Amino acid sequence: MTIGESANLPSGGSKTADPSTDLNNPENLNFLDSSDEDEQNNQAEGDEGIESETDEASEDGQESDDAEQQDDQDAESEGDEPEEEGEKEEPVVVTLKGGEQVPLEELKLGYMRDRDYRHKTQETANKAKSLDEMTTRVTRTVDAIATHLAGMLPEEPQHTLAIQDPNEYTRRKAIYDSALAQVNAIINLANEPKEVANKLTKQQEDESIAFNDAKLAEAFPQTRKSAEERRKFFEQTFQTARDLGFTDEELKGQIDHRYFKLAHYARIGLEAEQAKGKALAKVQNAPPAAVKVKQRAAVNADVQKSRDAMKKLSKTGSIQDALRIDFD
C-alpha cells in the first residue's frame, strides 16, 4: 500500500500503520551496531558510577578533615587546661596583731569550729534545761495527786478492833490497803520520769565529756600521748586554779575544756611573772660596778694636762700650745 492508498481508506475503517522501512526516512539511518550501543550504555553507567564515587570520596575527605579539625581543637583545649590549673590563686594571708601571718582559710575553719562548739554547747544546755523542767513539772503533778489521795485515805484500823470484831477489822483493813496501793502506784509513776531523765542526763554528760576531751586534745596533744603526760597536765592546771583562788569543790566535775585552757595559759603567765620578778630582784641587789683606780688616775692626768695647755695658750697664743689641748 502506498501513501496515497493509506490516505484514502474507507470511512470508519482503521488500520495500524506499519513502521516505514524506506531509506528516505532519516529515522531508519542507524549505522551503529548493537555491540556499539551496549558499550555506550556501559560507558554511561561507568561515568555515573565514577561521578558518584568521586562525590562520596569528596564527602569522606570533608568528613575526615572536619574530624581532624575537631581533634586539633580538642587537643588545644586540653593543652590549655594545665595552664589554667597552673594559674591557681595564691591563698590570702591575714596578719594578726602579734605579727603572725595566718591563711584566711585557717581563720575560717577556726571560726567554724568555734561556732559549731557554741551551737552544740547551747543545744545541749537547752535540751538539759527543757528536760529538767519537764521532769520537775511531772514530779510536782504526781506528788500533788499523791498528797491529795493520801489525805483521802481511810483511817487504818486499830489492832484492838481485830480482837473485838475480826470481820469489821478485816473489812477496814482491806479498804485501807487498797487505797494505799493506789497512792503507791501513783508515786511510782512519778519515779519513772525521774529515771528516764537521769538516763538522758547521763547520756548527754557522756557526749559532753567526749566532745570537750576532743577539743582539749586539739589544743594540747600531750593529753592523748600517754597517761603520764595527761596526769601531769591536769595536775598543773588544777594547781594553777587553786593558786588563783578556786576550791576543790568548784573544780570537781568540771569538764569544759575552755577552763583548762585558761588555767594552762594562766600558769605560763604566772611563771613568766615570777621569772621577771626574780631577774629584777637580782639586778637590784647586785653591787655597783667598781671603777678601776688606774683608769681613773689616767683620766685625771689627761684633764690636768689639758688645763695646763689652755693656761699656757692664754699667755702665749701660739699654735703649738693650741694643738696640745685635748678638746674631747
Coordinates of C-alpha atoms in Angstrom, one line a residue:
M1 CA 0.0 0.0 0.0
T2 CA 1.3 3.4 -1.0
I3 CA 1.0 6.6 0.9
G4 CA -1.9 7.7 -1.2
E5 CA -3.7 4.4 -0.5
S6 CA -3.4 4.8 3.2
A7 CA -4.8 8.2 3.0
N8 CA -7.9 7.0 1.0
L9 CA -9.1 4.3 3.5
P10 CA -12.8 3.8 3.6
S11 CA -14.7 5.8 6.2
G12 CA -15.0 4.1 9.6
G13 CA -12.1 1.8 8.8
S14 CA -8.9 1.6 10.8
K15 CA -5.6 0.1 10.1
T16 CA -2.4 0.2 12.1
A17 CA 0.4 1.7 10.1
D18 CA 3.5 -0.5 9.9
P19 CA 6.8 1.2 10.5
S20 CA 8.4 2.5 7.4
T21 CA 11.5 0.9 6.0
D22 CA 12.0 3.4 3.4
L23 CA 15.7 4.6 3.2
N24 CA 14.4 8.2 2.6
N25 CA 13.2 8.2 6.3
P26 CA 16.0 9.6 8.5
E27 CA 15.0 7.6 11.5
N28 CA 16.0 4.4 9.6
L29 CA 19.5 5.6 9.1
N30 CA 21.1 4.0 12.2
F31 CA 24.7 2.9 11.4
L32 CA 25.5 1.7 15.0
D33 CA 25.9 -1.9 15.7
S34 CA 24.1 -3.5 18.7
S35 CA 27.5 -4.1 20.4
D36 CA 28.4 -0.4 20.0
E37 CA 25.2 0.5 21.7
D38 CA 26.0 -1.8 24.6
E39 CA 29.4 -0.2 25.0
Q40 CA 27.8 3.3 25.1
N41 CA 25.4 2.2 27.8
N42 CA 28.2 0.6 29.8
Q43 CA 30.3 3.7 29.4
A44 CA 27.4 5.9 30.6
E45 CA 26.8 3.7 33.6
G46 CA 30.5 3.7 34.3
D47 CA 30.7 7.5 34.2
E48 CA 27.7 7.8 36.6
G49 CA 29.5 5.3 39.0
I50 CA 32.7 7.3 38.8
E51 CA 30.9 10.6 39.5
S52 CA 29.0 9.0 42.5
E53 CA 32.3 7.5 43.8
T54 CA 34.0 10.9 43.3
D55 CA 31.2 12.6 45.3
E56 CA 31.4 10.0 48.0
A57 CA 35.2 10.3 48.2
S58 CA 34.9 14.1 48.5
E59 CA 32.3 13.8 51.2
D60 CA 34.5 11.3 53.1
G61 CA 37.5 13.6 52.7
Q62 CA 35.5 16.5 54.0
E63 CA 34.3 14.5 57.0
S64 CA 37.9 13.4 57.7
D65 CA 39.0 17.0 57.5
D66 CA 36.3 18.0 59.9
A67 CA 37.2 15.2 62.3
E68 CA 40.9 16.2 62.2
Q69 CA 40.0 19.8 62.8
Q70 CA 37.8 18.8 65.8
D71 CA 40.6 16.7 67.2
D72 CA 43.0 19.6 66.9
Q73 CA 40.6 21.9 68.7
D74 CA 40.2 19.3 71.5
A75 CA 43.9 18.9 71.7
E76 CA 44.3 22.7 72.0
S77 CA 41.6 22.9 74.7
E78 CA 43.3 20.0 76.6
G79 CA 46.6 21.8 76.3
D80 CA 45.1 24.9 77.7
E81 CA 43.7 23.2 80.8
P82 CA 47.1 22.6 82.5
E83 CA 47.9 26.2 82.1
E84 CA 44.6 27.2 83.8
E85 CA 45.2 24.7 86.5
G86 CA 48.7 26.0 87.0
E87 CA 47.4 29.6 87.4
K88 CA 45.7 28.9 90.7
E89 CA 45.1 31.8 93.0
E90 CA 47.5 32.2 95.9
P91 CA 46.0 31.8 99.4
V92 CA 45.0 35.0 101.2
V93 CA 47.2 35.6 104.2
V94 CA 46.0 37.7 107.2
T95 CA 48.4 39.4 109.6
L96 CA 47.3 39.3 113.2
K97 CA 48.1 41.9 115.9
G98 CA 51.1 39.9 117.1
G99 CA 52.6 39.9 113.6
E100 CA 51.7 36.3 113.0
Q101 CA 50.5 35.5 109.4
V102 CA 47.7 33.1 109.1
P103 CA 45.9 31.9 105.9
L104 CA 42.4 33.1 105.6
E105 CA 41.1 29.5 105.2
E106 CA 42.5 28.6 108.6
L107 CA 40.8 31.5 110.2
K108 CA 37.5 30.5 108.6
L109 CA 38.0 26.9 109.7
G110 CA 38.8 28.1 113.3
Y111 CA 35.7 30.3 113.3
M112 CA 33.5 27.5 112.0
R113 CA 34.8 25.1 114.7
D114 CA 34.2 27.6 117.4
R115 CA 30.7 28.4 116.1
D116 CA 29.9 24.6 116.0
Y117 CA 31.1 24.3 119.5
R118 CA 29.0 27.2 120.7
H119 CA 25.9 25.8 118.9
K120 CA 26.4 22.3 120.3
T121 CA 27.0 23.6 123.8
Q122 CA 23.9 25.8 123.6
E123 CA 21.9 23.0 122.2
T124 CA 23.0 20.6 124.9
A125 CA 22.2 23.2 127.6
N126 CA 18.8 23.9 126.1
K127 CA 18.0 20.1 126.0
A128 CA 19.1 19.6 129.6
K129 CA 17.1 22.6 130.7
S130 CA 13.9 21.5 129.0
L131 CA 14.3 18.0 130.3
D132 CA 14.8 19.2 133.8
E133 CA 11.7 21.5 133.6
M134 CA 9.6 18.7 132.2
T135 CA 10.7 16.2 134.9
T136 CA 10.1 18.8 137.6
R137 CA 6.6 19.5 136.3
V138 CA 5.7 15.9 136.1
T139 CA 7.1 15.2 139.5
R140 CA 5.2 18.1 141.1
T141 CA 1.9 17.0 139.4
V142 CA 2.2 13.4 140.6
D143 CA 3.3 14.5 144.1
A144 CA 0.2 16.7 144.3
I145 CA -2.1 13.9 143.2
A146 CA -0.5 11.5 145.7
T147 CA -0.8 14.0 148.5
H148 CA -4.4 14.6 147.7
L149 CA -5.2 10.8 147.6
A150 CA -3.2 10.3 150.8
G151 CA -5.5 12.9 152.5
M152 CA -8.5 10.8 151.4
L153 CA -7.2 7.6 152.8
P154 CA -9.4 6.0 155.4
E155 CA -8.0 5.6 158.9
E156 CA -6.0 2.5 159.4
P157 CA -8.0 0.1 161.8
Q158 CA -6.6 -0.4 165.3
H159 CA -5.3 -3.8 166.3
T160 CA -7.8 -3.9 169.2
L161 CA -10.6 -4.0 166.6
A162 CA -9.3 -7.3 165.4
I163 CA -10.0 -8.8 168.9
Q164 CA -13.3 -7.1 169.3
D165 CA -14.7 -7.5 165.8
P166 CA -12.5 -9.5 163.5
N167 CA -14.8 -9.2 160.5
E168 CA -15.0 -5.4 160.7
Y169 CA -11.3 -5.2 161.2
T170 CA -10.8 -7.3 158.1
R171 CA -13.1 -5.2 156.0
R172 CA -11.5 -1.9 157.1
K173 CA -8.0 -3.3 156.6
A174 CA -8.8 -4.3 153.1
I175 CA -10.2 -0.9 152.2
Y176 CA -7.2 0.8 153.7
D177 CA -4.7 -1.5 151.9
S178 CA -6.4 -0.9 148.5
A179 CA -6.4 2.9 148.9
L180 CA -2.7 2.8 150.0
A181 CA -1.8 0.6 146.9
Q182 CA -3.4 3.2 144.6
V183 CA -1.4 6.0 146.2
N184 CA 1.9 4.0 145.9
A185 CA 1.1 3.3 142.2
I186 CA 0.8 7.0 141.5
I187 CA 4.0 7.7 143.4
N188 CA 5.8 5.1 141.2
L189 CA 4.5 6.9 138.1
A190 CA 6.5 9.9 139.3
N191 CA 9.6 7.9 139.7
E192 CA 9.6 6.7 136.0
P193 CA 10.1 10.1 134.5
K194 CA 12.9 10.7 137.0
E195 CA 14.7 7.5 135.9
V196 CA 14.3 8.5 132.2
A197 CA 15.6 11.9 133.0
N198 CA 18.6 10.5 134.8
K199 CA 19.4 8.2 131.9
L200 CA 19.2 11.1 129.4
T201 CA 21.2 13.3 131.6
K202 CA 23.9 10.6 131.8
Q203 CA 24.0 10.2 128.1
Q204 CA 24.3 14.0 127.5
E205 CA 27.0 14.1 130.1
D206 CA 29.0 11.4 128.3
E207 CA 28.6 13.2 125.0
S208 CA 29.7 16.4 126.5
I209 CA 32.8 14.8 128.1
A210 CA 33.8 13.2 124.8
F211 CA 33.3 16.5 122.9
N212 CA 35.3 18.6 125.4
D213 CA 38.1 15.9 125.6
A214 CA 38.4 16.1 121.8
K215 CA 38.6 19.9 121.9
L216 CA 41.2 19.7 124.6
A217 CA 43.3 17.3 122.6
E218 CA 43.2 19.6 119.6
A219 CA 44.7 22.4 121.7
F220 CA 47.1 20.2 123.8
P221 CA 48.0 17.0 122.0
Q222 CA 50.1 15.8 125.0
T223 CA 46.8 14.9 126.7
R224 CA 46.5 12.0 124.2
K225 CA 50.1 10.9 124.1
S226 CA 50.4 9.0 127.3
A227 CA 48.6 8.6 130.7
E228 CA 51.6 10.2 132.5
E229 CA 51.6 13.4 130.4
R230 CA 47.8 13.6 130.7
R231 CA 48.0 13.3 134.5
K232 CA 50.8 15.9 134.6
F233 CA 48.8 18.3 132.5
F234 CA 45.7 18.1 134.8
E235 CA 47.8 18.3 138.0
Q236 CA 49.4 21.5 136.8
T237 CA 46.1 23.1 135.6
F238 CA 44.3 22.2 138.9
Q239 CA 47.2 23.6 141.0
T240 CA 47.1 26.8 139.0
A241 CA 43.4 27.1 139.6
R242 CA 44.0 26.6 143.3
D243 CA 46.7 29.3 143.3
L244 CA 44.2 31.7 141.6
G245 CA 41.6 31.0 144.4
F246 CA 39.4 28.2 143.2
T247 CA 38.4 25.5 145.6
D248 CA 38.4 21.8 145.1
E249 CA 34.6 21.8 145.2
E250 CA 34.4 24.3 142.4
L251 CA 36.9 22.3 140.3
K252 CA 35.2 19.0 141.0
G253 CA 33.2 17.7 138.0
Q254 CA 34.5 20.5 135.7
I255 CA 34.6 19.2 132.1
D256 CA 34.6 22.4 130.0
H257 CA 37.9 22.5 128.0
R258 CA 37.9 26.3 128.0
Y259 CA 38.6 26.4 131.7
F260 CA 41.6 24.1 131.3
K261 CA 42.9 26.3 128.6
L262 CA 42.6 29.3 130.8
A263 CA 44.4 27.5 133.7
H264 CA 47.2 26.4 131.4
Y265 CA 48.0 29.8 130.0
A266 CA 47.5 31.4 133.4
R267 CA 50.2 29.1 134.7
I268 CA 52.5 30.2 131.9
G269 CA 51.8 33.8 132.7
L270 CA 52.4 33.3 136.4
E271 CA 55.7 31.5 135.7
A272 CA 56.8 34.4 133.4
E273 CA 55.9 37.0 136.1
Q274 CA 57.8 35.0 138.7
A275 CA 60.9 34.8 136.5
K276 CA 60.7 38.5 135.7
G277 CA 60.5 39.4 139.4
K278 CA 63.5 37.2 140.2
A279 CA 65.5 38.9 137.4
L280 CA 64.6 42.4 138.7
A281 CA 65.5 41.4 142.3
K282 CA 68.8 40.1 141.1
V283 CA 69.6 43.3 139.2
Q284 CA 68.6 45.5 142.1
N285 CA 70.6 43.5 144.7
A286 CA 73.7 43.4 142.5
P287 CA 76.6 45.5 143.8
P288 CA 77.6 48.6 141.8
A289 CA 80.5 48.1 139.3
A290 CA 83.8 49.2 140.8
V291 CA 85.8 51.7 138.8
K292 CA 89.4 50.8 138.3
V293 CA 91.8 53.1 140.2
K294 CA 94.4 53.1 137.3
Q295 CA 91.8 54.1 134.8
R296 CA 90.5 57.0 137.0
A297 CA 94.1 58.2 137.5
A298 CA 94.8 58.3 133.8
V299 CA 91.7 60.3 133.2
N300 CA 92.6 62.8 135.9
A301 CA 96.1 63.2 134.4
D302 CA 94.7 63.9 130.9
V303 CA 92.3 66.5 132.3
Q304 CA 95.1 68.3 134.2
K305 CA 97.3 68.3 131.2
S306 CA 94.6 69.9 129.0
R307 CA 94.0 72.6 131.6
D308 CA 97.7 73.5 131.8
A309 CA 97.8 73.7 128.0
M310 CA 94.9 76.1 128.0
K311 CA 96.5 78.4 130.6
K312 CA 99.7 78.4 128.6
L313 CA 97.8 79.2 125.4
S314 CA 96.1 82.2 127.0
K315 CA 99.5 83.6 127.8
T316 CA 101.5 82.8 124.6
G317 CA 98.8 82.5 121.9
S318 CA 101.0 80.1 119.9
I319 CA 99.6 77.4 117.6
Q320 CA 101.8 74.7 119.2
D321 CA 100.2 75.3 122.6
A322 CA 96.7 75.2 121.0
L323 CA 97.5 71.8 119.4
R324 CA 98.4 70.4 122.8
I325 CA 94.9 70.9 124.1
D326 CA 92.6 67.8 124.2
F327 CA 89.2 69.2 123.3
D328 CA 87.5 65.7 123.9

